[in-house]
PDB file of C-alpha atoms in Angstrom:
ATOM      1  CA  UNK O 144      76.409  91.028  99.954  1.00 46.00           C
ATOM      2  CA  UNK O 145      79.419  92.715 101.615  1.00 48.00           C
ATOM      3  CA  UNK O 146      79.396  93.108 105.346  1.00 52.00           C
ATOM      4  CA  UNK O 147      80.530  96.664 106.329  1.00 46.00           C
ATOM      5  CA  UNK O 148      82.663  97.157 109.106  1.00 52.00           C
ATOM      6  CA  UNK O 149      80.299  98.804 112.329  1.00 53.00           C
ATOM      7  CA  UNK O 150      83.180 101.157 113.299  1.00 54.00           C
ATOM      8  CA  UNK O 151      85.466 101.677 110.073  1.00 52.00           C
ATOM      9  CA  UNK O 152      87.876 104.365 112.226  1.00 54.00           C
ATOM     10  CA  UNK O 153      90.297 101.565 113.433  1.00 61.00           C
ATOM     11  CA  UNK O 154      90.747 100.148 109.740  1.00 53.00           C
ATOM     12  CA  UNK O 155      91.561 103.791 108.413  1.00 51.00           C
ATOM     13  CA  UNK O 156      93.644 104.025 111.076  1.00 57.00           C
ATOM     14  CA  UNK O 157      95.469 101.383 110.150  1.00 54.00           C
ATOM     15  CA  UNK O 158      95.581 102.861 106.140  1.00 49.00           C
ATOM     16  CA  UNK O 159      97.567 105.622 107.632  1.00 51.00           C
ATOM     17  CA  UNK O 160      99.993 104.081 109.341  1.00 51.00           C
ATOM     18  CA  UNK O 161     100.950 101.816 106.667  1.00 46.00           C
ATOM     19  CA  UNK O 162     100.732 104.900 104.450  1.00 45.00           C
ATOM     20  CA  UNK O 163     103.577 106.698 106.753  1.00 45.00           C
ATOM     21  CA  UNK O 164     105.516 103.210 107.477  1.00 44.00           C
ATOM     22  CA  UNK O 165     105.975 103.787 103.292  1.00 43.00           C
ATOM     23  CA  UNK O 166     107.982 106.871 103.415  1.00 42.00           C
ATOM     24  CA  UNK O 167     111.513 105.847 101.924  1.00 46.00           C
ATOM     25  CA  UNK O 168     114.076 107.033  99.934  1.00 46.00           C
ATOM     26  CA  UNK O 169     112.002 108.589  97.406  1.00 54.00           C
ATOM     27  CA  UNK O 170     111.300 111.539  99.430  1.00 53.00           C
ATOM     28  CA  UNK O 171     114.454 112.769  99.166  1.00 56.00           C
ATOM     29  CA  UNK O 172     115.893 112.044  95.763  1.00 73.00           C
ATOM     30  CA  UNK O 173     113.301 112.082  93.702  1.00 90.00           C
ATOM     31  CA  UNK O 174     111.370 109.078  91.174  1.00 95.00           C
ATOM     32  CA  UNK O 175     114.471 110.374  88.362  1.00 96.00           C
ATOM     33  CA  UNK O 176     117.261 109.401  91.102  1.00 94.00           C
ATOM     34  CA  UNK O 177     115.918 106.520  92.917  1.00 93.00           C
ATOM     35  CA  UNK O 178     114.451 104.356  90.208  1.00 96.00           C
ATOM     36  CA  UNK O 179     115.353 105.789  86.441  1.00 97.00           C
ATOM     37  CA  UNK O 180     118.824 107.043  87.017  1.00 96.00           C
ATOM     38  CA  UNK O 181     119.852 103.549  88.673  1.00 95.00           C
ATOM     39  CA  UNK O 182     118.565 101.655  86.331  1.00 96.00           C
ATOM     40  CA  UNK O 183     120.859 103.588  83.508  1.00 95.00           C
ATOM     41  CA  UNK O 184     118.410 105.200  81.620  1.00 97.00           C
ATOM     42  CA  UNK O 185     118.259 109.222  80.903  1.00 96.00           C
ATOM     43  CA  UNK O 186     115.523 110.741  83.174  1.00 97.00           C
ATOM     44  CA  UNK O 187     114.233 114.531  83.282  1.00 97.00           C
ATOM     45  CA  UNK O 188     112.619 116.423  85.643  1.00 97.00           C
ATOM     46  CA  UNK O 189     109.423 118.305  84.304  1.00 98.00           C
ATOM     47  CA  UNK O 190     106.812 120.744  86.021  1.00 97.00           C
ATOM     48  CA  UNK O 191     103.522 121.558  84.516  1.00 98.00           C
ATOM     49  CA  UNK O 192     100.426 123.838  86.050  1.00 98.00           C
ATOM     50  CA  UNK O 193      97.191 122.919  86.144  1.00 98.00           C
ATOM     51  CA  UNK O 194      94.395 126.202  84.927  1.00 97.00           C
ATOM     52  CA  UNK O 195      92.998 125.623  88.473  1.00 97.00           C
ATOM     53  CA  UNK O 196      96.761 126.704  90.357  1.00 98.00           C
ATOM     54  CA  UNK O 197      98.105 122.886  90.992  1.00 98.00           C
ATOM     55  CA  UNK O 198     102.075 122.256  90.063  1.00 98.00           C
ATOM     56  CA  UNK O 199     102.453 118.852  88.820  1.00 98.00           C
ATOM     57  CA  UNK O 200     105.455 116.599  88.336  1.00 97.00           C
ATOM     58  CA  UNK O 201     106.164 115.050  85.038  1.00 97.00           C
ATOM     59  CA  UNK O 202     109.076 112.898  84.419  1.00 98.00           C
ATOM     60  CA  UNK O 203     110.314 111.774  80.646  1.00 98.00           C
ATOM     61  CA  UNK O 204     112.221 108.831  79.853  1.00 98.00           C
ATOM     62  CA  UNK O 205     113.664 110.294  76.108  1.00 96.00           C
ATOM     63  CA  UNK O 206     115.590 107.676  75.250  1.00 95.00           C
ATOM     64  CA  UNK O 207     116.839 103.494  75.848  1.00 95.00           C
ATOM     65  CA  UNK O 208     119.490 102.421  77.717  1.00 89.00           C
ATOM     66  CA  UNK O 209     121.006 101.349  74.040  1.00 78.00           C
ATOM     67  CA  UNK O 210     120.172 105.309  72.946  1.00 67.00           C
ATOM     68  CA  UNK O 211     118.539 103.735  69.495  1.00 58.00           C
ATOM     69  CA  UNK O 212     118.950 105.300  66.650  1.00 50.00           C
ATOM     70  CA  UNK O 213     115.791 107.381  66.336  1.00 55.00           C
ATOM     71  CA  UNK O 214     115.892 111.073  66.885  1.00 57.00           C
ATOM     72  CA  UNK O 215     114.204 113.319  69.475  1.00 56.00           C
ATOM     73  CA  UNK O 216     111.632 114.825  67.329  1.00 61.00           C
ATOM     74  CA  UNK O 217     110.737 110.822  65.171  1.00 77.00           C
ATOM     75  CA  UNK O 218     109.738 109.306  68.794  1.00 93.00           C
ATOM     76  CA  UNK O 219     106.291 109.417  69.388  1.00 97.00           C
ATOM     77  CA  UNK O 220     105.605 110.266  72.832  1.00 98.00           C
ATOM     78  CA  UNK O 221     103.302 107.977  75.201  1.00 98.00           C
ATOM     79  CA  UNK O 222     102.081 109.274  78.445  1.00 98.00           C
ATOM     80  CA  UNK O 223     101.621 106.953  81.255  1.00 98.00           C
ATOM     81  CA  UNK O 224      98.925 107.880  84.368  1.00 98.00           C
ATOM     82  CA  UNK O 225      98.962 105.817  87.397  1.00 96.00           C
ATOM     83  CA  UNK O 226      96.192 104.382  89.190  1.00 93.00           C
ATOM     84  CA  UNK O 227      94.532 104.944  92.877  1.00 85.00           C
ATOM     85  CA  UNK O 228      96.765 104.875  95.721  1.00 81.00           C
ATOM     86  CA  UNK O 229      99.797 105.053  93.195  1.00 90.00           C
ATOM     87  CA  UNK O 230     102.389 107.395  91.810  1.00 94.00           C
ATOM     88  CA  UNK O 231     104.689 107.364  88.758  1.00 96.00           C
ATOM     89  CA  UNK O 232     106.878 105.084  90.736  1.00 95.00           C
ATOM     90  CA  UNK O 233     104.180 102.239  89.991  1.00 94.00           C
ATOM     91  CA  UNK O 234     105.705 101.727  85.857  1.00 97.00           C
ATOM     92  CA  UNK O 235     109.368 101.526  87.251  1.00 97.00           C
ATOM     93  CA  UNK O 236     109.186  99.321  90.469  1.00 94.00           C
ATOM     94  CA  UNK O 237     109.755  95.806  87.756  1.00 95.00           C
ATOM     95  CA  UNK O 238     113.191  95.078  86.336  1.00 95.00           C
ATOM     96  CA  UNK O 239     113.740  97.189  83.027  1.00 96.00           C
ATOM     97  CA  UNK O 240     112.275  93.634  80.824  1.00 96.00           C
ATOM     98  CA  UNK O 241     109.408  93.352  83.054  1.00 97.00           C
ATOM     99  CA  UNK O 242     108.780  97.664  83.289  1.00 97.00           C
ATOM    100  CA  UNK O 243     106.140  98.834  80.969  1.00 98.00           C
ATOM    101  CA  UNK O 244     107.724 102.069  81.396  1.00 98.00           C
ATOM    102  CA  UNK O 245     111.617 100.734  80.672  1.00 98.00           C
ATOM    103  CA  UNK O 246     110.183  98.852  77.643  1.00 97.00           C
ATOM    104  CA  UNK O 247     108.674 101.137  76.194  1.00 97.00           C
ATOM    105  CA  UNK O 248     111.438 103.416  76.246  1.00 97.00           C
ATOM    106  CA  UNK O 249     114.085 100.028  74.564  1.00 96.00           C
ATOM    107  CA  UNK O 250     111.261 100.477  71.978  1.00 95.00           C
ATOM    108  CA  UNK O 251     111.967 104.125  70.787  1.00 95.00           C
ATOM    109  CA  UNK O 252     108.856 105.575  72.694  1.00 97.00           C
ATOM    110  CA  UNK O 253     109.469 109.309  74.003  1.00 97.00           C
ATOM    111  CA  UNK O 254     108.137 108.152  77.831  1.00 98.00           C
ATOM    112  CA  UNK O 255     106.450 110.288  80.119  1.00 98.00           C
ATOM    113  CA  UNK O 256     105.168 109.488  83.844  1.00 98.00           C
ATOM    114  CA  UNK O 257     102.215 111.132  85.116  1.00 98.00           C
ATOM    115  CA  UNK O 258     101.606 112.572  88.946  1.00 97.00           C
ATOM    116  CA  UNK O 259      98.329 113.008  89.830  1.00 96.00           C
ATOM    117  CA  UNK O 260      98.039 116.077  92.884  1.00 96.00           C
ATOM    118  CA  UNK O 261      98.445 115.154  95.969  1.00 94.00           C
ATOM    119  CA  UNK O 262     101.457 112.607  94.860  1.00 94.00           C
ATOM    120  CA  UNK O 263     105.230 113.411  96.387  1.00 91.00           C
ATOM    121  CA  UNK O 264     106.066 114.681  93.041  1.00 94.00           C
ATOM    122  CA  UNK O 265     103.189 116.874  92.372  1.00 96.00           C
ATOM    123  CA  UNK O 266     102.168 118.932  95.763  1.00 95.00           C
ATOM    124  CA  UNK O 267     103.216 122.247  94.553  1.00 96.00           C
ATOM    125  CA  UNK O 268     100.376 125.462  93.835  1.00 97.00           C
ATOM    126  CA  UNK O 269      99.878 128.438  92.945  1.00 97.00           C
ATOM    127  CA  UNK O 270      99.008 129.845  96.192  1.00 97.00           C
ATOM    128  CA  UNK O 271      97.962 127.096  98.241  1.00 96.00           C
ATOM    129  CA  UNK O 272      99.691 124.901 100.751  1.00 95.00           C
ATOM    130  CA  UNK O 273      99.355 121.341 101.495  1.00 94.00           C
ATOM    131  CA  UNK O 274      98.829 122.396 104.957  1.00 93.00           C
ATOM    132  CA  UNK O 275      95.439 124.094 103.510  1.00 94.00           C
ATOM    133  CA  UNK O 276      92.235 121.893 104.161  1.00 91.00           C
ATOM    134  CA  UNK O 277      91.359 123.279 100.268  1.00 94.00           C
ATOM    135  CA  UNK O 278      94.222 122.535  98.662  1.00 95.00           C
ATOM    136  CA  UNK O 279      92.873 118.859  99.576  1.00 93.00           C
ATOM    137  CA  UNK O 280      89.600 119.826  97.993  1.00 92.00           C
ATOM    138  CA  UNK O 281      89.011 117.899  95.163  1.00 93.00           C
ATOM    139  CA  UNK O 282      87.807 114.592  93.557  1.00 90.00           C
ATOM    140  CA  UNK O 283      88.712 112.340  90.326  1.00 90.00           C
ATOM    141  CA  UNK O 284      86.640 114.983  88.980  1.00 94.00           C
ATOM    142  CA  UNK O 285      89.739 117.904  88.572  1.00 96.00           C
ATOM    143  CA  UNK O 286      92.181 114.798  87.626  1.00 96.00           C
ATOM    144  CA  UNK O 287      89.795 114.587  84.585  1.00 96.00           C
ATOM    145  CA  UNK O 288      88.740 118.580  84.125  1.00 96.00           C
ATOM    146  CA  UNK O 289      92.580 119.752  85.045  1.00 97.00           C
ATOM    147  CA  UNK O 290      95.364 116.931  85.199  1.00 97.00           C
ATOM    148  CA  UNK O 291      95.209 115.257  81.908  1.00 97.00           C
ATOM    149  CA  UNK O 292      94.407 117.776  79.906  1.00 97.00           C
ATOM    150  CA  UNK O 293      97.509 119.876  81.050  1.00 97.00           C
ATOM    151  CA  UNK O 294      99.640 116.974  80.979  1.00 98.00           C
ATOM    152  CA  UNK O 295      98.528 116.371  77.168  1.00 98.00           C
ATOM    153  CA  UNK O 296      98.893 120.011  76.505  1.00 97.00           C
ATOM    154  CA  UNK O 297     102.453 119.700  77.674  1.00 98.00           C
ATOM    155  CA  UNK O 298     103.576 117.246  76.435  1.00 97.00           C
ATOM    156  CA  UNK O 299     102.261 118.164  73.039  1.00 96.00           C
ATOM    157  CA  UNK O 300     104.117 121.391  73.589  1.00 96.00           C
ATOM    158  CA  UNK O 301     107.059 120.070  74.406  1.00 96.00           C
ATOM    159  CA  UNK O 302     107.431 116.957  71.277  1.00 96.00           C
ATOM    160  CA  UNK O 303     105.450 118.858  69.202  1.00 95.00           C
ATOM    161  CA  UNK O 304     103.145 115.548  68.295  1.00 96.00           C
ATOM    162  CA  UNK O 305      99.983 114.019  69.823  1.00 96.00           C
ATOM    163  CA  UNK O 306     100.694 111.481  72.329  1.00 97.00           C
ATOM    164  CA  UNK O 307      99.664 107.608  73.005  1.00 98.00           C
ATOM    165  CA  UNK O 308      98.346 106.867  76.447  1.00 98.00           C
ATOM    166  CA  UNK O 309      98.764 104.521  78.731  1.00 98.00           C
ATOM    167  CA  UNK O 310      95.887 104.280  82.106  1.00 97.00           C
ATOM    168  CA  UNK O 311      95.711 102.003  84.700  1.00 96.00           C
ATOM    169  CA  UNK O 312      92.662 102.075  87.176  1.00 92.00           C
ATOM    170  CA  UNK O 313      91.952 105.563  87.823  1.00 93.00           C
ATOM    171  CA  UNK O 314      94.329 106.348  84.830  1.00 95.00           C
ATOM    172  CA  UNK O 315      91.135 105.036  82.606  1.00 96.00           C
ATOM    173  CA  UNK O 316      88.339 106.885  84.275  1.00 93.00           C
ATOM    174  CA  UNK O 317      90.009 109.868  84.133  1.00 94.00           C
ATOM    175  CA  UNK O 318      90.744 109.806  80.859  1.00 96.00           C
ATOM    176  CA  UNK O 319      87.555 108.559  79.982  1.00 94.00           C
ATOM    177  CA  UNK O 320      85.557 111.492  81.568  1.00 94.00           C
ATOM    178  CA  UNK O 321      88.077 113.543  79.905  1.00 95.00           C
ATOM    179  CA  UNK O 322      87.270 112.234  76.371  1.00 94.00           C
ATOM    180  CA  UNK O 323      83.702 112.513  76.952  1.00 93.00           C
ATOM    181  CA  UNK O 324      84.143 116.036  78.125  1.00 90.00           C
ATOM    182  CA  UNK O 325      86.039 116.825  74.118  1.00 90.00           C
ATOM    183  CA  UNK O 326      89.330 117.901  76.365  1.00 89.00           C
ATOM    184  CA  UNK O 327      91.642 115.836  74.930  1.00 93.00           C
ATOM    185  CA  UNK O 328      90.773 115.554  71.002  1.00 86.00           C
ATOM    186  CA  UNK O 329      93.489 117.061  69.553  1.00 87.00           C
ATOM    187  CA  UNK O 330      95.913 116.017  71.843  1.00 91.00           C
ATOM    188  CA  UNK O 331      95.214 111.830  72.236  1.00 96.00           C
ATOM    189  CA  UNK O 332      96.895 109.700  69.766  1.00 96.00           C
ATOM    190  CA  UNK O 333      95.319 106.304  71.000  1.00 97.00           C
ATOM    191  CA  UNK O 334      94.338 105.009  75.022  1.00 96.00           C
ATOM    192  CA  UNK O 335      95.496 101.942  76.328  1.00 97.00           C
ATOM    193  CA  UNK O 336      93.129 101.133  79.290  1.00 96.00           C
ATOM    194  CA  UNK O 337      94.199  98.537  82.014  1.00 95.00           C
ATOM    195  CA  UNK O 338      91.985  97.449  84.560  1.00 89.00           C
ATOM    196  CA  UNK O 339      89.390  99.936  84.018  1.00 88.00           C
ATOM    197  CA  UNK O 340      87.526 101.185  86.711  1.00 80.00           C
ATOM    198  CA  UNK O 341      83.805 100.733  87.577  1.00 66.00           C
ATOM    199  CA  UNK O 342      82.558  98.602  90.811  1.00 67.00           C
ATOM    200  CA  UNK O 343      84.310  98.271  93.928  1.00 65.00           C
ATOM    201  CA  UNK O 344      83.190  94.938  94.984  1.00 68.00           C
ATOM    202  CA  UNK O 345      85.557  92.600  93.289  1.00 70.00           C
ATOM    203  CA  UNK O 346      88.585  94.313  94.618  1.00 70.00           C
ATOM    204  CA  UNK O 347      90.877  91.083  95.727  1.00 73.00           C
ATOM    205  CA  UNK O 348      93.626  92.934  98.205  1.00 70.00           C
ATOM    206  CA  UNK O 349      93.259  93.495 101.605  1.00 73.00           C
ATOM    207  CA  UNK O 350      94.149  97.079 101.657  1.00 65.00           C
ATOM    208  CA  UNK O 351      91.221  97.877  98.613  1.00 65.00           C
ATOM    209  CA  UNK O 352      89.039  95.813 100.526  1.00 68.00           C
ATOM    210  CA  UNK O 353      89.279  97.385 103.562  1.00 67.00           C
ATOM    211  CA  UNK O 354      89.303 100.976 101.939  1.00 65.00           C
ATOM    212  CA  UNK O 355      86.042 100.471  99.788  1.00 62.00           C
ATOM    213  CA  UNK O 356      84.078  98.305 102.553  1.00 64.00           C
ATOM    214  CA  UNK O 357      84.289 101.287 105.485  1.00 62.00           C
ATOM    215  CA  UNK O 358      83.924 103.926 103.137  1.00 55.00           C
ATOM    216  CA  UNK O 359      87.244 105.634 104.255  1.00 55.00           C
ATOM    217  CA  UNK O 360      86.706 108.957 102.139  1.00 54.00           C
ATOM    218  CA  UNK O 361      83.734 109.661 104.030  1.00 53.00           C
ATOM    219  CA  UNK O 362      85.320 108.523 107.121  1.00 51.00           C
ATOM    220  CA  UNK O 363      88.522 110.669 106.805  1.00 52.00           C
ATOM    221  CA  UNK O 364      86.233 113.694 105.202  1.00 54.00           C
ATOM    222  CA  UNK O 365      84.119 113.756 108.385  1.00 52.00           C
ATOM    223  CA  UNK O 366      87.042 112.798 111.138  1.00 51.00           C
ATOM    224  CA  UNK O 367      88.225 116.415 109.145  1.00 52.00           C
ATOM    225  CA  UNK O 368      91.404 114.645 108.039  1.00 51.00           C
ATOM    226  CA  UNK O 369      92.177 116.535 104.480  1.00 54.00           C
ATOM    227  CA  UNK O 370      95.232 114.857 103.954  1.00 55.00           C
ATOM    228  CA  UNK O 371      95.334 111.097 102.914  1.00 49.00           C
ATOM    229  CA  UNK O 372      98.872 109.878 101.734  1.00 49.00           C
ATOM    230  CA  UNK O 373      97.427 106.432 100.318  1.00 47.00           C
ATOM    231  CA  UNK O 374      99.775 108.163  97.720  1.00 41.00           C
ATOM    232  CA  UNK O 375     102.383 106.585  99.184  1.00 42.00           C
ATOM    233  CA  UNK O 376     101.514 102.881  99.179  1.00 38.00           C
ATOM    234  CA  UNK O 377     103.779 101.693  96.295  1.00 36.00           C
ATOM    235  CA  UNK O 378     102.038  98.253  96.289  1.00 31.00           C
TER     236      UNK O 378
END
């Protein structure tokens, strides 16, 4: 049986500082810029809002770096959601042969990279700001009931097709509870689940470990701290 930690507030702590230490250049210039644009592919900026006020980045990889031969509206498009502690920056971080994102996109997929709220690329709203204890107010519940479905919705708008998807981790509950709750069956092509999500105590890393054994949501919810940036551990 896991030993808990007596007094978890010097482990989260620690979470946050390695969460600020991993503030780089993606801040200022964007996943597009820093890690699609350098790698020589074609990379668009994309905004979608959530029914419950939240503004979340989308970014689409249309085409190859060898710009194949199929056209815009032939490509089916595949949606990608990250996992916990992760951004879109989590497909792109490989070389292009070893990017599940890049790959796809050599293979005549229309690519598109999920935020989740709360992420660099996805902290806009409606009314709120991120300075607001309730625009920190929700669980993997709204990423289910909110995220996904507007991100389907889009991108359905936008290719005018049902898209594949592509979950890792908290990528396949989300989509999971999603299906279960009928919001995505007339947008979902097929799901592609890696590493889905259930128990806690397997988790190998030091970081998870840490995280799941002193119960640092509860800690952080009753220290009052609303905002978290575990979104910014690219690991």
């Amino acid at each position: 049986m896991a030993k808990y930690p007596s007094n978890p507030l010097p482990l989260v702590a620690l979470l946050c500082a390695f969460a600020a230490a991993a503030i780089n250049s993606l801040d200022e210039n964007g996943i597009c810029k820093s890690l699609v644009e350098t790698q020589g592919y074609t990379c668009e900026q994309h905004h979608v809002t959530t029914e419950d006020g939240y503004i979340l980045g989308l970014q689409r990889i249309p085409s190859g770096r060898s710009n194949n031969n199929s056209t815009a509206d032939q490509k089916l498009p595949v949606l990608l959601q990250h996992g916990l502690m992760m951004d879109a920056a989590t497909w792109l971080l490989n070389p292009p042969d070893q990017a599940l994102a890049f790959i796809l996109a050599d293979e005549g997929f229309d690519v598109w990279l999920a935020n989740a709220r709360g992420t660099h690329s996805s902290r806009g709203h409606k009314s709120l700001s991120t300075n607001d204890p309730t625009y920190w107010d929700w669980t993997w519940d709204q990423l289910a009931a909110y995220d996904l479905p507007a991100f389907f919705k889009y991108v359905n708008n936008q290719t005018g097709q049902k898209a594949h998807y592509v979950g890792h981790s908290l990528g396949t509950l989300s989509v999971l509870a999603a299906l279960s709750q009928q919001k995505l069956i007339n947008s979902i092509r097929s799901a592609a689940l890696l590493s889905p999500v259930a128990y806690l105590g397997q988790i190998s890393t030091l970081l998870g470990r840490i995280s799941a054994q002193s119960f640092s949501a509860e800690v952080t919810q009753l220290a009052q701290i609303t905002k978290f940036n575990c979104n910014e551990l690219w690991i």
